CSV table of C-alpha atoms and ligand atoms in Angstrom, one decimal:
chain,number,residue,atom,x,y,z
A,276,UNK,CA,0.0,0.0,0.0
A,277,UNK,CA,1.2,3.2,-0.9
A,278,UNK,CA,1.9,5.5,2.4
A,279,UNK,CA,0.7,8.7,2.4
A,280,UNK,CA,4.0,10.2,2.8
A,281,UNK,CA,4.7,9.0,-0.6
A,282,UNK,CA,1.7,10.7,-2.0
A,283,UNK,CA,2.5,13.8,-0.2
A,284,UNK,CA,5.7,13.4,-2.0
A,285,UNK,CA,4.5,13.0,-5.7
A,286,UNK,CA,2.2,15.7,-5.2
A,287,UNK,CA,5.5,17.7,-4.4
A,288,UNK,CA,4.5,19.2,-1.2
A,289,UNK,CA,7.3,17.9,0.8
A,290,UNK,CA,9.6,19.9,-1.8
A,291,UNK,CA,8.8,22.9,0.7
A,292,UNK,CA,10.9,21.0,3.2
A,293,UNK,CA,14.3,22.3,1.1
A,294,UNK,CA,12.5,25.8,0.4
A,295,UNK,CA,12.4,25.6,4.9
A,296,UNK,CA,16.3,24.8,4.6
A,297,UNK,CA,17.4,27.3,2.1
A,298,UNK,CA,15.2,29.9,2.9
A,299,UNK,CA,13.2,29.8,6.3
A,300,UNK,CA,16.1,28.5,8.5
A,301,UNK,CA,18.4,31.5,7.5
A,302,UNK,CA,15.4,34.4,8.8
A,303,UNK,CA,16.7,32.8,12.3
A,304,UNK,CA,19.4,34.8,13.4
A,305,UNK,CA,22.4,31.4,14.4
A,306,UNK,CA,22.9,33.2,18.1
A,307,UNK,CA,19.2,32.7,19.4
A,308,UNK,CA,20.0,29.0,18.5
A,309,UNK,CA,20.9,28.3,22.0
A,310,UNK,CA,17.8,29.4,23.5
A,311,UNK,CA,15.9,27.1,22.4
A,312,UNK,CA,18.0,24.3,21.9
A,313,UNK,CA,18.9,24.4,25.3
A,314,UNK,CA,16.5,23.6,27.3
A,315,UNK,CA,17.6,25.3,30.8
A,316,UNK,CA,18.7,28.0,28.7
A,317,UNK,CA,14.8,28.7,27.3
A,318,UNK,CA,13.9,27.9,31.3
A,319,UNK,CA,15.6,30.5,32.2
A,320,UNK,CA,14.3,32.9,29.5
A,321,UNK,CA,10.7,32.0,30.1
A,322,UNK,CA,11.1,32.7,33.8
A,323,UNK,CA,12.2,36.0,33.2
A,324,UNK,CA,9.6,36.8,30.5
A,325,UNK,CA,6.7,35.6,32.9
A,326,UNK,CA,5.7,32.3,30.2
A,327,UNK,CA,4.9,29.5,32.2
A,328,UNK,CA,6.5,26.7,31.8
A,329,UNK,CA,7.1,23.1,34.0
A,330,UNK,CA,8.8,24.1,37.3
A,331,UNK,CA,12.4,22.8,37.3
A,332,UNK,CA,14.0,21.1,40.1
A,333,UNK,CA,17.2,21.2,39.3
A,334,UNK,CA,20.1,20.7,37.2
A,335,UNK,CA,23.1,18.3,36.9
A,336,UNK,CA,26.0,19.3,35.1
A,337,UNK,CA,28.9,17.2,36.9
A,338,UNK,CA,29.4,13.5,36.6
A,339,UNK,CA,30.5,14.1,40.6
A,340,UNK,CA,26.6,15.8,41.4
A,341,UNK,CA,24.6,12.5,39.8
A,342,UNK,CA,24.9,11.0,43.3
A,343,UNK,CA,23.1,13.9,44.2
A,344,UNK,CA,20.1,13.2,42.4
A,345,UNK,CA,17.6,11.3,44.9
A,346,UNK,CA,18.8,13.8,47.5
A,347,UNK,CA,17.9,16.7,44.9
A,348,UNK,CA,14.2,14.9,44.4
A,349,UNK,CA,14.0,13.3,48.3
A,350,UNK,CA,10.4,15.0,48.1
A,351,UNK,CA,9.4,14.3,44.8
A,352,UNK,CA,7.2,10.6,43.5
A,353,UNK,CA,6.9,12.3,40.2
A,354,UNK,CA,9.0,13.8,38.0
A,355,UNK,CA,11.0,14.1,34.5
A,356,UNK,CA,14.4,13.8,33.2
A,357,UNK,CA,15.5,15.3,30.4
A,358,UNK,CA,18.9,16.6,28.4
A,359,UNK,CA,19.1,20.1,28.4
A,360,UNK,CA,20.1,19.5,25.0
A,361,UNK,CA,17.9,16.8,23.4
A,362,UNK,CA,15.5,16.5,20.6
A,363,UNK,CA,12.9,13.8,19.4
A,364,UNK,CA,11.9,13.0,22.8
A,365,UNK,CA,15.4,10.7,23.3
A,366,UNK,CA,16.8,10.3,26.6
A,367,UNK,CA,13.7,11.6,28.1
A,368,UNK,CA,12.5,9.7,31.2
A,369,UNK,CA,9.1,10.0,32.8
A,370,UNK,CA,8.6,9.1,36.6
A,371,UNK,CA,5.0,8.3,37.6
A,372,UNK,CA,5.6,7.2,40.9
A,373,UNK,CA,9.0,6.8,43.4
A,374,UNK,CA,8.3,4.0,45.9
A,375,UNK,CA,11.2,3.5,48.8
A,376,UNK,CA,11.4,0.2,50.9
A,377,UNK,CA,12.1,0.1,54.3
A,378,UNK,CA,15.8,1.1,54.0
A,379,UNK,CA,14.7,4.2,52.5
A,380,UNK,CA,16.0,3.1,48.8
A,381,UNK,CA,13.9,4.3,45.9
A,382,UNK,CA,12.8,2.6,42.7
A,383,UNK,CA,11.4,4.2,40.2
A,384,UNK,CA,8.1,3.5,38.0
A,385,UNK,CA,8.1,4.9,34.5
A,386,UNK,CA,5.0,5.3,32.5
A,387,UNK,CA,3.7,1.9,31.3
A,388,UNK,CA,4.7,0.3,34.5
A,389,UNK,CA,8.7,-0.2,34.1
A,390,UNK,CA,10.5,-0.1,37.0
A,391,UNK,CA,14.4,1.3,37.1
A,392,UNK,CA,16.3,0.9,40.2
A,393,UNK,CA,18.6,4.0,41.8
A,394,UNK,CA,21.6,2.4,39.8
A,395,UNK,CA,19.7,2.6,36.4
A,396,UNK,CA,18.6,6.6,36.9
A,397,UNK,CA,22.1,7.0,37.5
A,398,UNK,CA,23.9,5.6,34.9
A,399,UNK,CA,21.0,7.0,32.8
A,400,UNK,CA,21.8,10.6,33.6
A,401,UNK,CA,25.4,9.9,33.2
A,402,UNK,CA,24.5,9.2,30.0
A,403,UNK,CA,22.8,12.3,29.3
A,404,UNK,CA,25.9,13.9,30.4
A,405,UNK,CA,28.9,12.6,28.3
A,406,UNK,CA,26.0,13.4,25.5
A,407,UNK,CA,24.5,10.1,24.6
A,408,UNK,CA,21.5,12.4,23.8
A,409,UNK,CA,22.6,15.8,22.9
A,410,UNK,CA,21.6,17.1,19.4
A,411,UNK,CA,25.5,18.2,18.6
A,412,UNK,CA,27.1,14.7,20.6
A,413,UNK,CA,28.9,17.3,23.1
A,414,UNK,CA,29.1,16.9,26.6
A,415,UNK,CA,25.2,18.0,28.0
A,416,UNK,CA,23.5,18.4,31.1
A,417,UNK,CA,20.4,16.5,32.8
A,418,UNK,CA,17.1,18.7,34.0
A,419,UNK,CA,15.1,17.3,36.7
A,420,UNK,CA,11.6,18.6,36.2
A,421,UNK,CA,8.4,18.6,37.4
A,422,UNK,CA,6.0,15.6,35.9
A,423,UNK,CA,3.3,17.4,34.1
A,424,UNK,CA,-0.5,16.0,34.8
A,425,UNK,CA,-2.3,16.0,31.6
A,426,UNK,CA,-5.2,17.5,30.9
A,427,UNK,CA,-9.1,16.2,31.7
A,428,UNK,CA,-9.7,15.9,27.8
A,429,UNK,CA,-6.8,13.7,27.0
A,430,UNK,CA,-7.6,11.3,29.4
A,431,UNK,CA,-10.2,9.4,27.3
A,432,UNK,CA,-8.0,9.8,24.2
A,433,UNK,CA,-4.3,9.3,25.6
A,434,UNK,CA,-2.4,6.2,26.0
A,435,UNK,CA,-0.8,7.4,29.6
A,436,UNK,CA,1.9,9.8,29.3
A,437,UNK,CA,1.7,13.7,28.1
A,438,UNK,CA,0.2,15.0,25.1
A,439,UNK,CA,1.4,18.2,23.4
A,440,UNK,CA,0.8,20.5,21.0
A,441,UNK,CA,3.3,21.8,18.3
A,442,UNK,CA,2.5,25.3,16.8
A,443,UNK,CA,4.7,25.9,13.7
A,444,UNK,CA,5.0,30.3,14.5
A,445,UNK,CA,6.5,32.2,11.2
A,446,UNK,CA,7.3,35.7,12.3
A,447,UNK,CA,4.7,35.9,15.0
A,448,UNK,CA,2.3,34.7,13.6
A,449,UNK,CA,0.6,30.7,14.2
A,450,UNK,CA,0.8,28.6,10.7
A,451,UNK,CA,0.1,25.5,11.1
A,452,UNK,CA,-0.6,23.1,14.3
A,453,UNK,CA,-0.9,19.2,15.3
A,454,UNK,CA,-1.8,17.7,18.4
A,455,UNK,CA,0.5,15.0,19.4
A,456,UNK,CA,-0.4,12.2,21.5
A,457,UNK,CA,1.6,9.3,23.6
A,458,UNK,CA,1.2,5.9,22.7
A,459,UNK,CA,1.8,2.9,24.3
A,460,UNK,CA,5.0,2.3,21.8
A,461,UNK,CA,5.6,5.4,22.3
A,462,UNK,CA,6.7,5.5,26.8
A,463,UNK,CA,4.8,8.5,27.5
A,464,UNK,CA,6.5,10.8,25.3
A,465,UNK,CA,4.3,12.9,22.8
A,466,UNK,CA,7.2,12.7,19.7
A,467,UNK,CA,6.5,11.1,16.2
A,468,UNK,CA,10.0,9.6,16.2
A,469,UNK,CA,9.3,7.9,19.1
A,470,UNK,CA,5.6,5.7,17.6
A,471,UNK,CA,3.1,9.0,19.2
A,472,UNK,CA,0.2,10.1,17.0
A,473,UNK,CA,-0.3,13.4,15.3
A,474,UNK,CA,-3.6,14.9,14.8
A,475,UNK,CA,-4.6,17.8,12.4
A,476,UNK,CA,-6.0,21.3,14.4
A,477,UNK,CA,-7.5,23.5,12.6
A,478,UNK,CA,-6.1,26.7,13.5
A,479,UNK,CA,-9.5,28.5,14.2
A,480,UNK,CA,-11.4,26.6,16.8
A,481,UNK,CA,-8.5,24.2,17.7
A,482,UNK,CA,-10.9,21.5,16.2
A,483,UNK,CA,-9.3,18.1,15.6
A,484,UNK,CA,-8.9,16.5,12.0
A,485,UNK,CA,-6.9,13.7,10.6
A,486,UNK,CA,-4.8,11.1,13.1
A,487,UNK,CA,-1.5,10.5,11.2
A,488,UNK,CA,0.7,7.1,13.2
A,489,UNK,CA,4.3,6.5,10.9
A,490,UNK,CA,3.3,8.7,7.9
A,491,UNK,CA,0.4,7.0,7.5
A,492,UNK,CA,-3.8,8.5,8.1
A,493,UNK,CA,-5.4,6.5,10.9
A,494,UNK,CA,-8.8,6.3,11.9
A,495,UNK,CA,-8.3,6.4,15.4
A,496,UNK,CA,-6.2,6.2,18.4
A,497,UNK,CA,-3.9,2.9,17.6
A,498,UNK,CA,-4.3,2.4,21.7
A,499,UNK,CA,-7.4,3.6,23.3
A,500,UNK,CA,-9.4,3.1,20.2
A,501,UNK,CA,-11.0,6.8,20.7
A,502,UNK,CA,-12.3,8.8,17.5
A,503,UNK,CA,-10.6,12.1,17.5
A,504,UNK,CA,-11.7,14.1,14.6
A,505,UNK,CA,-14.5,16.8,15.9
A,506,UNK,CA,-13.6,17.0,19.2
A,507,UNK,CA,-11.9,20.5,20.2
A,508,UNK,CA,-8.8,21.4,21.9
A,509,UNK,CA,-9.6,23.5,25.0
A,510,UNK,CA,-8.0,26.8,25.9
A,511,UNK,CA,-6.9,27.4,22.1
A,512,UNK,CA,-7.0,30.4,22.0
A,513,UNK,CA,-4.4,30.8,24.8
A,514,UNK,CA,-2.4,28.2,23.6
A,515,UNK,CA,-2.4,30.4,20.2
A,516,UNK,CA,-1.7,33.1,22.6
A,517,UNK,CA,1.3,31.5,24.4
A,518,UNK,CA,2.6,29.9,21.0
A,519,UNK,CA,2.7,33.7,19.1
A,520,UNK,CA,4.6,35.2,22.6
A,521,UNK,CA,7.8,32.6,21.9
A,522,UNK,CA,8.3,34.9,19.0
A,523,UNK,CA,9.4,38.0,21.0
A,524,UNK,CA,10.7,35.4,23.7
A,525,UNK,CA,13.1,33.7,20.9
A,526,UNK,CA,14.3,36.5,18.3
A,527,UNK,CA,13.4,33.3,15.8
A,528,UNK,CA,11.5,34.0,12.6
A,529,UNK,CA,10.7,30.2,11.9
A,530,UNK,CA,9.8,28.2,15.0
A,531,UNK,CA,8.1,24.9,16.3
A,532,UNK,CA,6.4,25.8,20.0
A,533,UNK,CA,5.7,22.6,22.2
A,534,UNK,CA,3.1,23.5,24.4
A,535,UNK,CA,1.0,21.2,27.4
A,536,UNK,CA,-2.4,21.8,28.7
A,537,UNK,CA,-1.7,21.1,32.3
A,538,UNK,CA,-4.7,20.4,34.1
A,539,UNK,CA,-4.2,22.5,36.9
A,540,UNK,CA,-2.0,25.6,35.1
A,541,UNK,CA,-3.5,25.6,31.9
A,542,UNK,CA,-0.9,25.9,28.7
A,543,UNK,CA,2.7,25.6,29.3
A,544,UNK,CA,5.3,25.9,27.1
A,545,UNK,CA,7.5,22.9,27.4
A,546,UNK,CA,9.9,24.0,24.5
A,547,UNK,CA,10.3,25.5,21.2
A,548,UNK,CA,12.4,24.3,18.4
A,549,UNK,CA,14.3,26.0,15.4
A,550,UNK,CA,14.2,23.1,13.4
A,551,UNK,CA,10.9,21.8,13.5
A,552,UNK,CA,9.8,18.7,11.8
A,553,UNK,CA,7.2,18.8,8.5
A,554,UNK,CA,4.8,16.1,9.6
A,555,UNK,CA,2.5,18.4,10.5
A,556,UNK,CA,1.7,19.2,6.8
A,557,UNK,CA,0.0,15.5,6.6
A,558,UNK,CA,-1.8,15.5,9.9
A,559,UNK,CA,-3.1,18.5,8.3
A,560,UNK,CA,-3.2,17.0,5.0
A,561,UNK,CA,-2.3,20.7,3.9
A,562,UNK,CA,1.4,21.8,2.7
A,563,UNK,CA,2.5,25.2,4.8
A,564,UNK,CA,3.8,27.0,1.7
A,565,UNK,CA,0.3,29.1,1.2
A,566,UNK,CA,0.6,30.0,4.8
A,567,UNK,CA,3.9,31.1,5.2
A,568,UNK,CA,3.6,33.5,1.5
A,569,UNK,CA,0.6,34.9,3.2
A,570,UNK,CA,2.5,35.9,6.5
A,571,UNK,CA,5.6,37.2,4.6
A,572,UNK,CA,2.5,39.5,2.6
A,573,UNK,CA,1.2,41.0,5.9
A,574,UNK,CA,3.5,40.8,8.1
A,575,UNK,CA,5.1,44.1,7.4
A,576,UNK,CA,2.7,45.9,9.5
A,577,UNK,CA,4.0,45.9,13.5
A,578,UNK,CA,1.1,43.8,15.3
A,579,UNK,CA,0.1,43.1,19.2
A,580,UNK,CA,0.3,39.2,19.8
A,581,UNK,CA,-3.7,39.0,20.0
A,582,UNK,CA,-4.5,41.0,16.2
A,583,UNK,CA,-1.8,38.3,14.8
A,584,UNK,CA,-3.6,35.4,16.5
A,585,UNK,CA,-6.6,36.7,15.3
A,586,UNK,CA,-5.5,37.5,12.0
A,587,UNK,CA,-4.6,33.6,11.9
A,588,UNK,CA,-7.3,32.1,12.7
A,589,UNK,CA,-9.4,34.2,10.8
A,590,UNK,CA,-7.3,33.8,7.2
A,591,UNK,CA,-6.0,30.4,7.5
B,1736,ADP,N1,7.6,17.7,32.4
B,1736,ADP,C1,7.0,16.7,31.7
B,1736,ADP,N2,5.9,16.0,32.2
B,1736,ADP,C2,5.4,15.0,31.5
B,1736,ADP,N3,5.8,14.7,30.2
B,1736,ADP,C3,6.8,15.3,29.7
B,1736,ADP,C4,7.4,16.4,30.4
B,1736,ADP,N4,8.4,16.9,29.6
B,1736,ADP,C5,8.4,16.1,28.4
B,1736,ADP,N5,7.4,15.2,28.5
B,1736,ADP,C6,7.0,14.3,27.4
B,1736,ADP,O1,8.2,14.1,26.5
B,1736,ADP,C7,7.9,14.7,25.2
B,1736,ADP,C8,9.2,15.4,24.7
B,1736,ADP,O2,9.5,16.4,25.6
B,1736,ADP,P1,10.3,17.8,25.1
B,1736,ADP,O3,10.6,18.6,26.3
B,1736,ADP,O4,9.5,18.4,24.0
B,1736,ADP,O5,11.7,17.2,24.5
B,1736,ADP,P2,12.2,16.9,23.0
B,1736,ADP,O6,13.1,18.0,22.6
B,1736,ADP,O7,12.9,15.6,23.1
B,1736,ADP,O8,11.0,16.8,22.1
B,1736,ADP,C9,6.8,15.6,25.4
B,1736,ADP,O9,6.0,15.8,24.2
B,1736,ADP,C10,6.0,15.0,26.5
B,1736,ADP,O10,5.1,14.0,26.0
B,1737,MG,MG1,9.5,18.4,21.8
């Protein structure tokens, strides 16, 4: 059977994806790269810029501090670890639950029920530090973070885990966007590399479309069986909100905001990315050439965050 990514090829959408390298990626100036490919680095930035974001425990940037770490989260059952410097959801590690037996040693129960004892979170993070994970292979660090709770909607249509959602921002303005979801392949991280779903929005009402699993349309959730198309995102317009602020936050023309609907706080961001991914044209079964012409047409004109959301949702 021929996969939809093949389609999408032939009908020569995908040939955007080297018009994105030759001519999107150089609108973002190379020295805001770090802030957003660093994650404590955009933590930091987001802090000062009043965006929420997860709270973060702490850091670990020394081979010597990894000893450190249940000490640094003695209070914590939940929580994520993550390289600062990561991408495509490797390395990541999320902690549902920390139970200790009677000698006050800890095991740890990732999503899906896995178990890791002290010794695997350590050797784990010491992985993240001689850069097992880290986008360039240089030495990184590991963030100890808060464990997100996901959101009322997604617990009917979730397999465990959190979902996000990536807005694709081209100066200021929201393009394109694609709910992602977990899946049970995919251990509670939301990224298509790692087996989640992606699911069309449709950028006015945040309504959901077409469910996309390996390039390929789905009719539902591969896990929980749930239909998703018709049901709408809440809070969109403050996730378009929060997505459109990363523009100032960043200095980057071109950007990929990942953003979760905490059930308590309400939209986070939980990072943005310079080099986002072009899947999102088939969850949306739409190529983002139109939209990104029609952004570089009116966006000459200084606008508020709110008149460029609305002017999104109202032309595309
Ligand atoms: N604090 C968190 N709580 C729960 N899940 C998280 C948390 N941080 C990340 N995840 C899960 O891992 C995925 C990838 O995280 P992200 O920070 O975007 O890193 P990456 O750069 O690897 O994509 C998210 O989409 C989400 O599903
Ligand atoms: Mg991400």
């Amino acid at each position: 059977m021929i996969s939809f990514l093949r389609k999408f090829k032939e009908a020569g959408i995908l040939g955007i994806n080297r018009r994105i390298g030759e001519f999107i990626l150089p609108y973002n100036p190379r020295e805001n790269y770090p802030l957003v490919d660093d994650k404590w680095l955009t933590a930091e930035l987001a802090a000062s810029n009043a965006i929420p974001m997860p709270e973060h425990y702490a850091m670990v940037n020394e081979f010597g501090r990894v000893k450190d770490v249940p000490l640094l989260l003695k209070d914590r059952s939940s929580f994520v670890v993550k390289p600062a410097n990561g991408g495509m959801g490797n390395g990541i590690l999320v902690i549902d639950k920390t139970t200790w037996d009677e000698n006050g040693i800890p095991t740890y129960h990732r999503v899906g029920g896995r178990e890791m004892i002290y010794k695997e979170l350590v050797h784990h993070i010491s992985g993240i530090l001689s850069g097992l994970y880290s986008l360039d292979g240089n030495s990184d660090r590991a963030i100890l973070q808060e464990r997100l709770t996901a959101h009322s909607f997604f617990k009917e249509i979730s397999y465990q885990g959190i979902a996000d959602i990536r807005v694709i921002v081209f100066c200021g303005y929201p393009v394109m966007a694609m709910l992602r979801l977990p899946t049970k392949e995919s251990g509670g991280r939301a990224n298509l590399h790692q087996g989640a779903i992606g699911v069309g929005v449709d950028l006015k009402d945040g309504v959901l479309s077409f469910v996309v699993h390996k390039n390929k349309i789905i009719p539902e959730h591969p896990d929980t069986g749930q239909r998703l198309e018709g049901r709408i995102l809440p809070s969109w317009k403050e996730i378009l909100h929060l997505a459109a602020s990363c523009y100032e936050l960043s200095g980057l023309n071109y950007l990929g905001v990942d953003i979760v609907l905490d059930e308590r706080r309400g939209p986070l961001l939980l990072e943005m990315n310079a080099r986002p991914g072009l899947g999102i044209q088939i969850a949306n079964k739409k190529g983002l050439m139109s939209a990104l012409r029609w952004v570089e047409e009116t966006s000459g004109v200084k606008r508020s965050i709110e008149e460029r959301v609305e002017m999104s949702r109202r032309h595309l």
